[in-house]
Amino acid sequence: MANVQMQFEQFNDTIRLGRFEENATLREKRDIIRRKLKANLPVVFKKYNEICPEYYFLDQGSYEMDTGTKPLDGDYDIDQGLYFLVSITEWPDPVKLKERVFEALDGHTNRVELRRSCVTVFYSCNDEPLYHVDVAVYSESSMNTDGKSYHAKGKQHSLPENRYWEVSNPQQLSDTIFDKFPGAEDRKQFRRVIRYWKRWKVVNFTAGGASAPNGIGLTLLTYYHFQPRYTDAFANKHNDLRAMRELVEVVLASFQLVYDEDEKAYVERLIVKLPIEPWNDVFDRMTARQMRTLKDKMTVLKDALVYAEGVADTRAACERLQMVFGKDFPVPEKQETASVHPPAITSSGNSA
Amino acid sequence: MSSDRSMWPYTFVRPGGFHFEISVPVWLIMQRFQQSEMHMAEAGGVLLGRHLRDGSAIIVDDITTPLSGDRRARVRFFRAQRRHQAIIDEAWRTSNGTCTYLGEWHTHPEPIPTPSAVDWTDWQRRLISDQYSEPIFFVIVGTKHTSAWEGRRDGGIVPLSLIQR
């Protein structure tokens, strides 16, 4: 009913954070890390009497896919792929390679961590806004006999079974996701909807909490269940409210009962598999409790979307949407939504 | 859609698929005057609000309630002209002409309200004699249901259907 497409598009313009090519801040932060690695990697390898393998960088993550949103707290989350021209047989222990990367970055800021999936550099310099760069380490595809690229998993002191090379191809993932919607305008709506999810997540889950669903999961939920929606298909006028409401409803309906070993009971889970190798469930690390919270918050989101679609007043719809999407969702002033009329003159009246 | 009815506005479907909507804050005021107890007198006032720019809906943002000069009885309400008109003028002026007069409302001590002969005559007279932007609406708040009618200058009055939530 209420037409809030203008407000949704305004919201998208406010929260969108473009690609590296468009955004100097992102590029700058990324290039600091690239320069640091260029300068230090040869030194570190030399220290261990190893030859520094050739390597190159690839942008990955939401800023590469153009699904990024501006962080609310300034904590930009920058993803970099670091592709070493080595085979997984030359470096059977992926953590060893990650340790070299860690050492090349360590001391660069007060906090550098070697984590399960990447080496993370945290910045919290005096005036500089807080941000972090995740460097994911890969073995490049052409170096492996099966022609696949592999992602280095595991951390220091991990048990051997938790240190492994995992088949991974971020570029192929990105291509798979976006090739599903060939039309330029549909693809734009697809990206907008992913950004709405992500901002909803930031507003509704406490900062840095492990309880929040990860960005790739929300992106994949959209990939699997989103359908382009229009108010006028012939004029190519999109209806983001309806697309989002239908998407959230389908996602809520796709929670499934799974036996949980920790809870010793059947619990509801969202299973979101990567559409390419290694086909893993990207939400598999969420606990049963986190899943329940996710479902509760998604239900609140759905109710707000149903309400916004059900009321006639644009302003009432936007007020409700602001409650779930945060203050960047615009609420128009009453006057902006109304036409101007001449003054009315009324008489007294009788009723019974 | 939602079990919490009070959170939803009252939305009516108008001829042509357009909408007439009583906002939640306004409904909360009307509710206070519902004649649910035997001793409660009839109440009423004027409807104020917006014609949405795209023409899709007309929204009631505010109402007047009984003011001094009005007369209230169990099954009778007389709304005087001057004080209600002053509020209409003020709302119109401070909103730069966007908050306008939208019609009249009053209560009935019956579950499903229907207009009385007095109501009907008064509406017909008003449609012809008053100055307003078409259409205007007549709302009757019953003890269980609330109904609305849409009127035009040619005297045509049609009932509107409420969207069930």
PDB file of N, CA, C and O in Angstrom, chain A residues 199-238:
ATOM      1  N   ARG A 199      22.628  -3.646   7.147  1.00  0.00           N
ATOM      2  CA  ARG A 199      22.449  -2.552   8.080  1.00  0.00           C
ATOM      3  C   ARG A 199      21.509  -2.977   9.211  1.00  0.00           C
ATOM      4  O   ARG A 199      21.719  -2.644  10.369  1.00  0.00           O
ATOM      5  N   TRP A 200      20.486  -3.757   8.874  1.00  0.00           N
ATOM      6  CA  TRP A 200      19.589  -4.315   9.890  1.00  0.00           C
ATOM      7  C   TRP A 200      20.401  -5.092  10.920  1.00  0.00           C
ATOM      8  O   TRP A 200      20.194  -4.970  12.124  1.00  0.00           O
ATOM      9  N   LYS A 201      21.355  -5.880  10.425  1.00  0.00           N
ATOM     10  CA  LYS A 201      22.197  -6.680  11.319  1.00  0.00           C
ATOM     11  C   LYS A 201      22.985  -5.781  12.281  1.00  0.00           C
ATOM     12  O   LYS A 201      22.993  -6.014  13.489  1.00  0.00           O
ATOM     13  N   VAL A 202      23.623  -4.744  11.744  1.00  0.00           N
ATOM     14  CA  VAL A 202      24.447  -3.866  12.579  1.00  0.00           C
ATOM     15  C   VAL A 202      23.594  -3.161  13.639  1.00  0.00           C
ATOM     16  O   VAL A 202      24.001  -3.005  14.780  1.00  0.00           O
ATOM     17  N   VAL A 203      22.388  -2.754  13.248  1.00  0.00           N
ATOM     18  CA  VAL A 203      21.512  -2.013  14.159  1.00  0.00           C
ATOM     19  C   VAL A 203      20.935  -2.925  15.242  1.00  0.00           C
ATOM     20  O   VAL A 203      20.743  -2.503  16.374  1.00  0.00           O
ATOM     21  N   ASN A 204      20.692  -4.197  14.902  1.00  0.00           N
ATOM     22  CA  ASN A 204      19.957  -5.069  15.809  1.00  0.00           C
ATOM     23  C   ASN A 204      20.780  -6.086  16.599  1.00  0.00           C
ATOM     24  O   ASN A 204      20.246  -6.772  17.461  1.00  0.00           O
ATOM     25  N   PHE A 205      22.064  -6.203  16.264  1.00  0.00           N
ATOM     26  CA  PHE A 205      22.921  -7.103  17.037  1.00  0.00           C
ATOM     27  C   PHE A 205      24.030  -6.261  17.650  1.00  0.00           C
ATOM     28  O   PHE A 205      24.577  -5.392  16.994  1.00  0.00           O
ATOM     29  N   THR A 206      24.368  -6.532  18.904  1.00  0.00           N
ATOM     30  CA  THR A 206      25.371  -5.720  19.578  1.00  0.00           C
ATOM     31  C   THR A 206      26.717  -5.824  18.868  1.00  0.00           C
ATOM     32  O   THR A 206      27.072  -6.883  18.354  1.00  0.00           O
ATOM     33  N   ALA A 207      27.428  -4.721  18.850  1.00  0.00           N
ATOM     34  CA  ALA A 207      28.669  -4.602  18.095  1.00  0.00           C
ATOM     35  C   ALA A 207      29.662  -5.709  18.456  1.00  0.00           C
ATOM     36  O   ALA A 207      29.865  -6.018  19.614  1.00  0.00           O
ATOM     37  N   GLY A 208      30.243  -6.279  17.427  1.00  0.00           N
ATOM     38  CA  GLY A 208      31.295  -7.268  17.633  1.00  0.00           C
ATOM     39  C   GLY A 208      30.813  -8.570  18.221  1.00  0.00           C
ATOM     40  O   GLY A 208      31.589  -9.495  18.430  1.00  0.00           O
ATOM     41  N   GLY A 209      29.520  -8.671  18.491  1.00  0.00           N
ATOM     42  CA  GLY A 209      28.986  -9.895  19.071  1.00  0.00           C
ATOM     43  C   GLY A 209      29.068 -11.044  18.084  1.00  0.00           C
ATOM     44  O   GLY A 209      28.750 -10.879  16.919  1.00  0.00           O
ATOM     45  N   ALA A 210      29.482 -12.201  18.570  1.00  0.00           N
ATOM     46  CA  ALA A 210      29.580 -13.368  17.706  1.00  0.00           C
ATOM     47  C   ALA A 210      28.184 -13.846  17.334  1.00  0.00           C
ATOM     48  O   ALA A 210      28.007 -14.691  16.483  1.00  0.00           O
ATOM     49  N   SER A 211      27.166 -13.284  17.988  1.00  0.00           N
ATOM     50  CA  SER A 211      25.805 -13.750  17.774  1.00  0.00           C
ATOM     51  C   SER A 211      25.222 -13.272  16.450  1.00  0.00           C
ATOM     52  O   SER A 211      24.218 -13.795  15.995  1.00  0.00           O
ATOM     53  N   ALA A 212      25.845 -12.278  15.842  1.00  0.00           N
ATOM     54  CA  ALA A 212      25.305 -11.732  14.599  1.00  0.00           C
ATOM     55  C   ALA A 212      25.568 -12.698  13.442  1.00  0.00           C
ATOM     56  O   ALA A 212      26.624 -13.310  13.372  1.00  0.00           O
ATOM     57  N   PRO A 213      24.611 -12.832  12.521  1.00  0.00           N
ATOM     58  CA  PRO A 213      24.862 -13.662  11.338  1.00  0.00           C
ATOM     59  C   PRO A 213      25.934 -12.995  10.475  1.00  0.00           C
ATOM     60  O   PRO A 213      25.971 -11.774  10.391  1.00  0.00           O
ATOM     61  N   ASN A 214      26.805 -13.796   9.851  1.00  0.00           N
ATOM     62  CA  ASN A 214      27.860 -13.171   9.048  1.00  0.00           C
ATOM     63  C   ASN A 214      27.309 -12.628   7.727  1.00  0.00           C
ATOM     64  O   ASN A 214      26.247 -13.022   7.258  1.00  0.00           O
ATOM     65  N   GLY A 215      28.075 -11.696   7.167  1.00  0.00           N
ATOM     66  CA  GLY A 215      27.637 -11.001   5.954  1.00  0.00           C
ATOM     67  C   GLY A 215      27.455 -11.941   4.772  1.00  0.00           C
ATOM     68  O   GLY A 215      26.508 -11.804   3.993  1.00  0.00           O
ATOM     69  N   ILE A 216      28.346 -12.911   4.651  1.00  0.00           N
ATOM     70  CA  ILE A 216      28.234 -13.821   3.502  1.00  0.00           C
ATOM     71  C   ILE A 216      26.957 -14.657   3.621  1.00  0.00           C
ATOM     72  O   ILE A 216      26.304 -14.957   2.615  1.00  0.00           O
ATOM     73  N   GLY A 217      26.570 -14.985   4.861  1.00  0.00           N
ATOM     74  CA  GLY A 217      25.334 -15.738   5.073  1.00  0.00           C
ATOM     75  C   GLY A 217      24.121 -14.955   4.606  1.00  0.00           C
ATOM     76  O   GLY A 217      23.239 -15.491   3.919  1.00  0.00           O
ATOM     77  N   LEU A 218      24.066 -13.676   4.963  1.00  0.00           N
ATOM     78  CA  LEU A 218      22.943 -12.834   4.539  1.00  0.00           C
ATOM     79  C   LEU A 218      22.950 -12.668   3.018  1.00  0.00           C
ATOM     80  O   LEU A 218      21.903 -12.656   2.370  1.00  0.00           O
ATOM     81  N   THR A 219      24.150 -12.555   2.464  1.00  0.00           N
ATOM     82  CA  THR A 219      24.275 -12.429   1.006  1.00  0.00           C
ATOM     83  C   THR A 219      23.747 -13.702   0.324  1.00  0.00           C
ATOM     84  O   THR A 219      23.002 -13.635  -0.656  1.00  0.00           O
ATOM     85  N   LEU A 220      24.122 -14.859   0.888  1.00  0.00           N
ATOM     86  CA  LEU A 220      23.685 -16.117   0.274  1.00  0.00           C
ATOM     87  C   LEU A 220      22.186 -16.361   0.461  1.00  0.00           C
ATOM     88  O   LEU A 220      21.528 -16.883  -0.441  1.00  0.00           O
ATOM     89  N   LEU A 221      21.642 -15.952   1.598  1.00  0.00           N
ATOM     90  CA  LEU A 221      20.190 -16.073   1.793  1.00  0.00           C
ATOM     91  C   LEU A 221      19.466 -15.292   0.698  1.00  0.00           C
ATOM     92  O   LEU A 221      18.450 -15.732   0.161  1.00  0.00           O
ATOM     93  N   THR A 222      20.018 -14.128   0.385  1.00  0.00           N
ATOM     94  CA  THR A 222      19.433 -13.291  -0.665  1.00  0.00           C
ATOM     95  C   THR A 222      19.597 -13.971  -2.025  1.00  0.00           C
ATOM     96  O   THR A 222      18.674 -14.014  -2.838  1.00  0.00           O
ATOM     97  N   TYR A 223      20.799 -14.532  -2.248  1.00  0.00           N
ATOM     98  CA  TYR A 223      21.069 -15.246  -3.500  1.00  0.00           C
ATOM     99  C   TYR A 223      20.060 -16.383  -3.711  1.00  0.00           C
ATOM    100  O   TYR A 223      19.492 -16.545  -4.786  1.00  0.00           O
ATOM    101  N   TYR A 224      19.800 -17.151  -2.665  1.00  0.00           N
ATOM    102  CA  TYR A 224      18.911 -18.305  -2.806  1.00  0.00           C
ATOM    103  C   TYR A 224      17.429 -17.925  -2.908  1.00  0.00           C
ATOM    104  O   TYR A 224      16.669 -18.578  -3.611  1.00  0.00           O
ATOM    105  N   HIS A 225      17.008 -16.896  -2.174  1.00  0.00           N
ATOM    106  CA  HIS A 225      15.563 -16.679  -2.023  1.00  0.00           C
ATOM    107  C   HIS A 225      15.013 -15.379  -2.600  1.00  0.00           C
ATOM    108  O   HIS A 225      13.804 -15.213  -2.655  1.00  0.00           O
ATOM    109  N   PHE A 226      15.867 -14.444  -2.977  1.00  0.00           N
ATOM    110  CA  PHE A 226      15.378 -13.146  -3.475  1.00  0.00           C
ATOM    111  C   PHE A 226      14.717 -13.284  -4.852  1.00  0.00           C
ATOM    112  O   PHE A 226      15.196 -14.028  -5.702  1.00  0.00           O
ATOM    113  N   GLN A 227      13.605 -12.571  -5.021  1.00  0.00           N
ATOM    114  CA  GLN A 227      12.976 -12.442  -6.340  1.00  0.00           C
ATOM    115  C   GLN A 227      12.775 -10.960  -6.603  1.00  0.00           C
ATOM    116  O   GLN A 227      12.243 -10.263  -5.746  1.00  0.00           O
ATOM    117  N   PRO A 228      13.177 -10.473  -7.792  1.00  0.00           N
ATOM    118  CA  PRO A 228      12.956  -9.050  -8.086  1.00  0.00           C
ATOM    119  C   PRO A 228      11.459  -8.728  -8.035  1.00  0.00           C
ATOM    120  O   PRO A 228      10.647  -9.544  -8.471  1.00  0.00           O
ATOM    121  N   ARG A 229      11.111  -7.572  -7.472  1.00  0.00           N
ATOM    122  CA  ARG A 229       9.711  -7.174  -7.376  1.00  0.00           C
ATOM    123  C   ARG A 229       9.552  -5.736  -7.859  1.00  0.00           C
ATOM    124  O   ARG A 229      10.424  -4.904  -7.642  1.00  0.00           O
ATOM    125  N   TYR A 230       8.415  -5.497  -8.513  1.00  0.00           N
ATOM    126  CA  TYR A 230       8.167  -4.186  -9.116  1.00  0.00           C
ATOM    127  C   TYR A 230       6.809  -3.634  -8.688  1.00  0.00           C
ATOM    128  O   TYR A 230       5.894  -4.403  -8.420  1.00  0.00           O
ATOM    129  N   THR A 231       6.704  -2.303  -8.684  1.00  0.00           N
ATOM    130  CA  THR A 231       5.376  -1.715  -8.590  1.00  0.00           C
ATOM    131  C   THR A 231       4.817  -1.614 -10.004  1.00  0.00           C
ATOM    132  O   THR A 231       3.620  -1.666 -10.216  1.00  0.00           O
ATOM    133  N   ASP A 232       5.732  -1.454 -10.978  1.00  0.00           N
ATOM    134  CA  ASP A 232       5.334  -1.374 -12.374  1.00  0.00           C
ATOM    135  C   ASP A 232       6.450  -2.026 -13.193  1.00  0.00           C
ATOM    136  O   ASP A 232       7.471  -1.403 -13.476  1.00  0.00           O
ATOM    137  N   ALA A 233       6.221  -3.282 -13.573  1.00  0.00           N
ATOM    138  CA  ALA A 233       7.272  -4.046 -14.250  1.00  0.00           C
ATOM    139  C   ALA A 233       7.591  -3.474 -15.625  1.00  0.00           C
ATOM    140  O   ALA A 233       8.728  -3.502 -16.073  1.00  0.00           O
ATOM    141  N   PHE A 234       6.577  -2.940 -16.284  1.00  0.00           N
ATOM    142  CA  PHE A 234       6.812  -2.423 -17.643  1.00  0.00           C
ATOM    143  C   PHE A 234       7.669  -1.167 -17.603  1.00  0.00           C
ATOM    144  O   PHE A 234       8.487  -0.931 -18.477  1.00  0.00           O
ATOM    145  N   ALA A 235       7.479  -0.358 -16.571  1.00  0.00           N
ATOM    146  CA  ALA A 235       8.269   0.861 -16.435  1.00  0.00           C
ATOM    147  C   ALA A 235       9.548   0.591 -15.635  1.00  0.00           C
ATOM    148  O   ALA A 235      10.296   1.508 -15.324  1.00  0.00           O
ATOM    149  N   ASN A 236       9.789  -0.691 -15.306  1.00  0.00           N
ATOM    150  CA  ASN A 236      10.970  -1.092 -14.549  1.00  0.00           C
ATOM    151  C   ASN A 236      11.075  -0.361 -13.206  1.00  0.00           C
ATOM    152  O   ASN A 236      12.156  -0.008 -12.760  1.00  0.00           O
ATOM    153  N   LYS A 237       9.927  -0.129 -12.567  1.00  0.00           N
ATOM    154  CA  LYS A 237       9.932   0.510 -11.252  1.00  0.00           C
ATOM    155  C   LYS A 237       9.945  -0.572 -10.188  1.00  0.00           C
ATOM    156  O   LYS A 237       8.997  -1.365 -10.110  1.00  0.00           O
ATOM    157  N   HIS A 238      11.007  -0.618  -9.413  1.00  0.00           N
ATOM    158  CA  HIS A 238      11.157  -1.688  -8.441  1.00  0.00           C
ATOM    159  C   HIS A 238      10.427  -1.396  -7.136  1.00  0.00           C
ATOM    160  O   HIS A 238      10.155  -0.245  -6.805  1.00  0.00           O
TER     161      HIS A 238
END
